[in-house]
PDB file of C-alpha atoms in Angstrom:
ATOM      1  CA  UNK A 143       0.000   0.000   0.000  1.00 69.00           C
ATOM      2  CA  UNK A 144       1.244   3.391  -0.709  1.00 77.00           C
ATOM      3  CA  UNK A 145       2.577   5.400   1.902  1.00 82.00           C
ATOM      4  CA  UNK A 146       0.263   8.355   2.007  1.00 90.00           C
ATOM      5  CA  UNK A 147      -3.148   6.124   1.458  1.00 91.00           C
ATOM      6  CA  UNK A 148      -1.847   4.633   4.612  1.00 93.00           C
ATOM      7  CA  UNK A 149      -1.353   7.266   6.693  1.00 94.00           C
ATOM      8  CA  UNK A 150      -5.062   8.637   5.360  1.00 95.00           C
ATOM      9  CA  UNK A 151      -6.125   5.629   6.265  1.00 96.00           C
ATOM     10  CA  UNK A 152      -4.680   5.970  10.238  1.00 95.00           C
ATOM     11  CA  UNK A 153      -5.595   9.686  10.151  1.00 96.00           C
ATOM     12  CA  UNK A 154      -9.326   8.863   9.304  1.00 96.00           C
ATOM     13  CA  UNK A 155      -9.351   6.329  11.986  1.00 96.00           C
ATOM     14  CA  UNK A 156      -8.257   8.628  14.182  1.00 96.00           C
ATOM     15  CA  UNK A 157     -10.732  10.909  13.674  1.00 97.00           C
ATOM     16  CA  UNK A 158     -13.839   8.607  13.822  1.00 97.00           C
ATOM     17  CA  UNK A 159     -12.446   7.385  17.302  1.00 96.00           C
ATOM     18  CA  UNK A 160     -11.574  10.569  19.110  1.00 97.00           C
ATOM     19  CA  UNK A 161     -14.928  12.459  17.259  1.00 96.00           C
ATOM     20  CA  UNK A 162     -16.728   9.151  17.484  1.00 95.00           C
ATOM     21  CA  UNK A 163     -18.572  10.327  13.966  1.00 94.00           C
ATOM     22  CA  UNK A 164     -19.636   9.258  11.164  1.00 93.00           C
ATOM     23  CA  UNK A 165     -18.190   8.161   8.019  1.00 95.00           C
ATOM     24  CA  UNK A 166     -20.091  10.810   6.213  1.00 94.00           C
ATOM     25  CA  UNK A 167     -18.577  13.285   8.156  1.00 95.00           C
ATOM     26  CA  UNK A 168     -15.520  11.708   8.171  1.00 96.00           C
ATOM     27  CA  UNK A 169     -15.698  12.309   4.251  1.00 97.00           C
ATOM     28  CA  UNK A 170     -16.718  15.652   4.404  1.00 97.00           C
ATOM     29  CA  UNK A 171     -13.728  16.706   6.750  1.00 96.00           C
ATOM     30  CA  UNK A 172     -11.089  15.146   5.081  1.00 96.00           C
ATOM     31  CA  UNK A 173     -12.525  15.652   1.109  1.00 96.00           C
ATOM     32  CA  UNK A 174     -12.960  12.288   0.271  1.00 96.00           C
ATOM     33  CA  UNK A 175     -16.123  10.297  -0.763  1.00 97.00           C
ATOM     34  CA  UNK A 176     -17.916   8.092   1.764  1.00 96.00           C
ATOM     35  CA  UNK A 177     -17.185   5.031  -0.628  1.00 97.00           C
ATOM     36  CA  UNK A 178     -13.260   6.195  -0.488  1.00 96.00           C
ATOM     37  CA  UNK A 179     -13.878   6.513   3.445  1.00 97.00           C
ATOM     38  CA  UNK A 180     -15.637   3.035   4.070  1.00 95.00           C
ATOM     39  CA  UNK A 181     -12.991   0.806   1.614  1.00 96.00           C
ATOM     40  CA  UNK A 182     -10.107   2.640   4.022  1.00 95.00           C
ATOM     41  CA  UNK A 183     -11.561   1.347   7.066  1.00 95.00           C
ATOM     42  CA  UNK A 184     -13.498  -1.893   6.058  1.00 94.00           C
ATOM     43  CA  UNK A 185     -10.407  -3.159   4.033  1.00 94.00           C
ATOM     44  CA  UNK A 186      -7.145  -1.590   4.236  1.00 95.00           C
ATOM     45  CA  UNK A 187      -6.887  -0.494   7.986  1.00 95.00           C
ATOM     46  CA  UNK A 188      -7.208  -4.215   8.691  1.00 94.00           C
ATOM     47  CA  UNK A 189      -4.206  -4.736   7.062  1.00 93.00           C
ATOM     48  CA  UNK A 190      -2.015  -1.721   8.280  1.00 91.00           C
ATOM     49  CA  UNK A 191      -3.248  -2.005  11.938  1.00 93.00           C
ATOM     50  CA  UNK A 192      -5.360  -4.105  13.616  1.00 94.00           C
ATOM     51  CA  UNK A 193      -6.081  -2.713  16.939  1.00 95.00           C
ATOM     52  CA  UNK A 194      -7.336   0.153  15.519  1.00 94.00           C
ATOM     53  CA  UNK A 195      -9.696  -1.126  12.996  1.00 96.00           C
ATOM     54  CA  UNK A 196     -11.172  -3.228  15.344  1.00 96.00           C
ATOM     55  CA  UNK A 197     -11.911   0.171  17.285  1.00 96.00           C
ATOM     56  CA  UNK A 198     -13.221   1.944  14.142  1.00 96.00           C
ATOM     57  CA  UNK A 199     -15.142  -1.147  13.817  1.00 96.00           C
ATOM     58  CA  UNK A 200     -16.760  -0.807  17.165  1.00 96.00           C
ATOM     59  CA  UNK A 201     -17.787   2.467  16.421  1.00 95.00           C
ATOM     60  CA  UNK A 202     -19.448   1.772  12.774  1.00 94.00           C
ATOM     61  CA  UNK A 203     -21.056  -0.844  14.210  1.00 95.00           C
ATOM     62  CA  UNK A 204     -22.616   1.907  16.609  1.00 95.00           C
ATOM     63  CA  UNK A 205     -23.291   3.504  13.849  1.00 92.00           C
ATOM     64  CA  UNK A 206     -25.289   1.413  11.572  1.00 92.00           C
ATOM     65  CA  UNK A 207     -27.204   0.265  14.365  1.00 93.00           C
ATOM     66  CA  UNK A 208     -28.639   3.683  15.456  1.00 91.00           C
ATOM     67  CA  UNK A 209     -29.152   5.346  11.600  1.00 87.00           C
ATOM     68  CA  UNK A 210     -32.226   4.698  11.567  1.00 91.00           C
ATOM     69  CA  UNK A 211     -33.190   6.906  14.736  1.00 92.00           C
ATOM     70  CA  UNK A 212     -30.806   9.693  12.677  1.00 89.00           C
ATOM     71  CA  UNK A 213     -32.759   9.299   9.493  1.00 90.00           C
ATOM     72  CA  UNK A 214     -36.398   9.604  11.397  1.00 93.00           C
ATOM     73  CA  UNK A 215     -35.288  12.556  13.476  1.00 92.00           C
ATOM     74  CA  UNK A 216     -34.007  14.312   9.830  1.00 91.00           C
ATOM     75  CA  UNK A 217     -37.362  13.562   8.302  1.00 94.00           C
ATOM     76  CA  UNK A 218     -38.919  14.666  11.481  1.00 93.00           C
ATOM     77  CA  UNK A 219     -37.196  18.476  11.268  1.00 93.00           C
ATOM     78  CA  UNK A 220     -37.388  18.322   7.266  1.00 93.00           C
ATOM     79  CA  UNK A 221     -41.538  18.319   7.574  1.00 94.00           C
ATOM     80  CA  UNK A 222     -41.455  19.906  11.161  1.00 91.00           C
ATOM     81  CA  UNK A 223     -40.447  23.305   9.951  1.00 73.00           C
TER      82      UNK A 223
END
């Protein structure tokens, strides 16, 4: 892997763990696409380092499991006003 991919790849797990975010946010602080974002830590953080992917993990896992409570309160404010 090439040197800087890999250190974009530590720097955005860095960020999801100390922000504990999103990767959609993620993406849109670093200027990279959420596909880009979710191949970096899904695929090739395994392989550079493992304890942190397995944090990153953690958190996406978070993740997924409340975006449905995210999407409803967006809809919620959208038609709210």
């Amino acid at each position: 892997m090439e040197e800087n991919i890999e250190k974009r790849v530590c720097d955005l797990a860095v960020y999801i763990i100390e922000n504990r975010t999103t990767v959609r946010a993620a993406a849109k602080h670093f200027g990279v696409s959420k596909s880009t974002v979710h191949k970096d830590l899904s695929e090739r953080l395994e392989l550079c380092n493992q304890n942190l992917f397995r944090e990153v993990r953690e958190i996406m896992e978070i993740n997924k499991a409340e975006r449905h409570i995210r999407g409803g309160l967006a809809t919620r404010k959208k038609y709210k006003g």
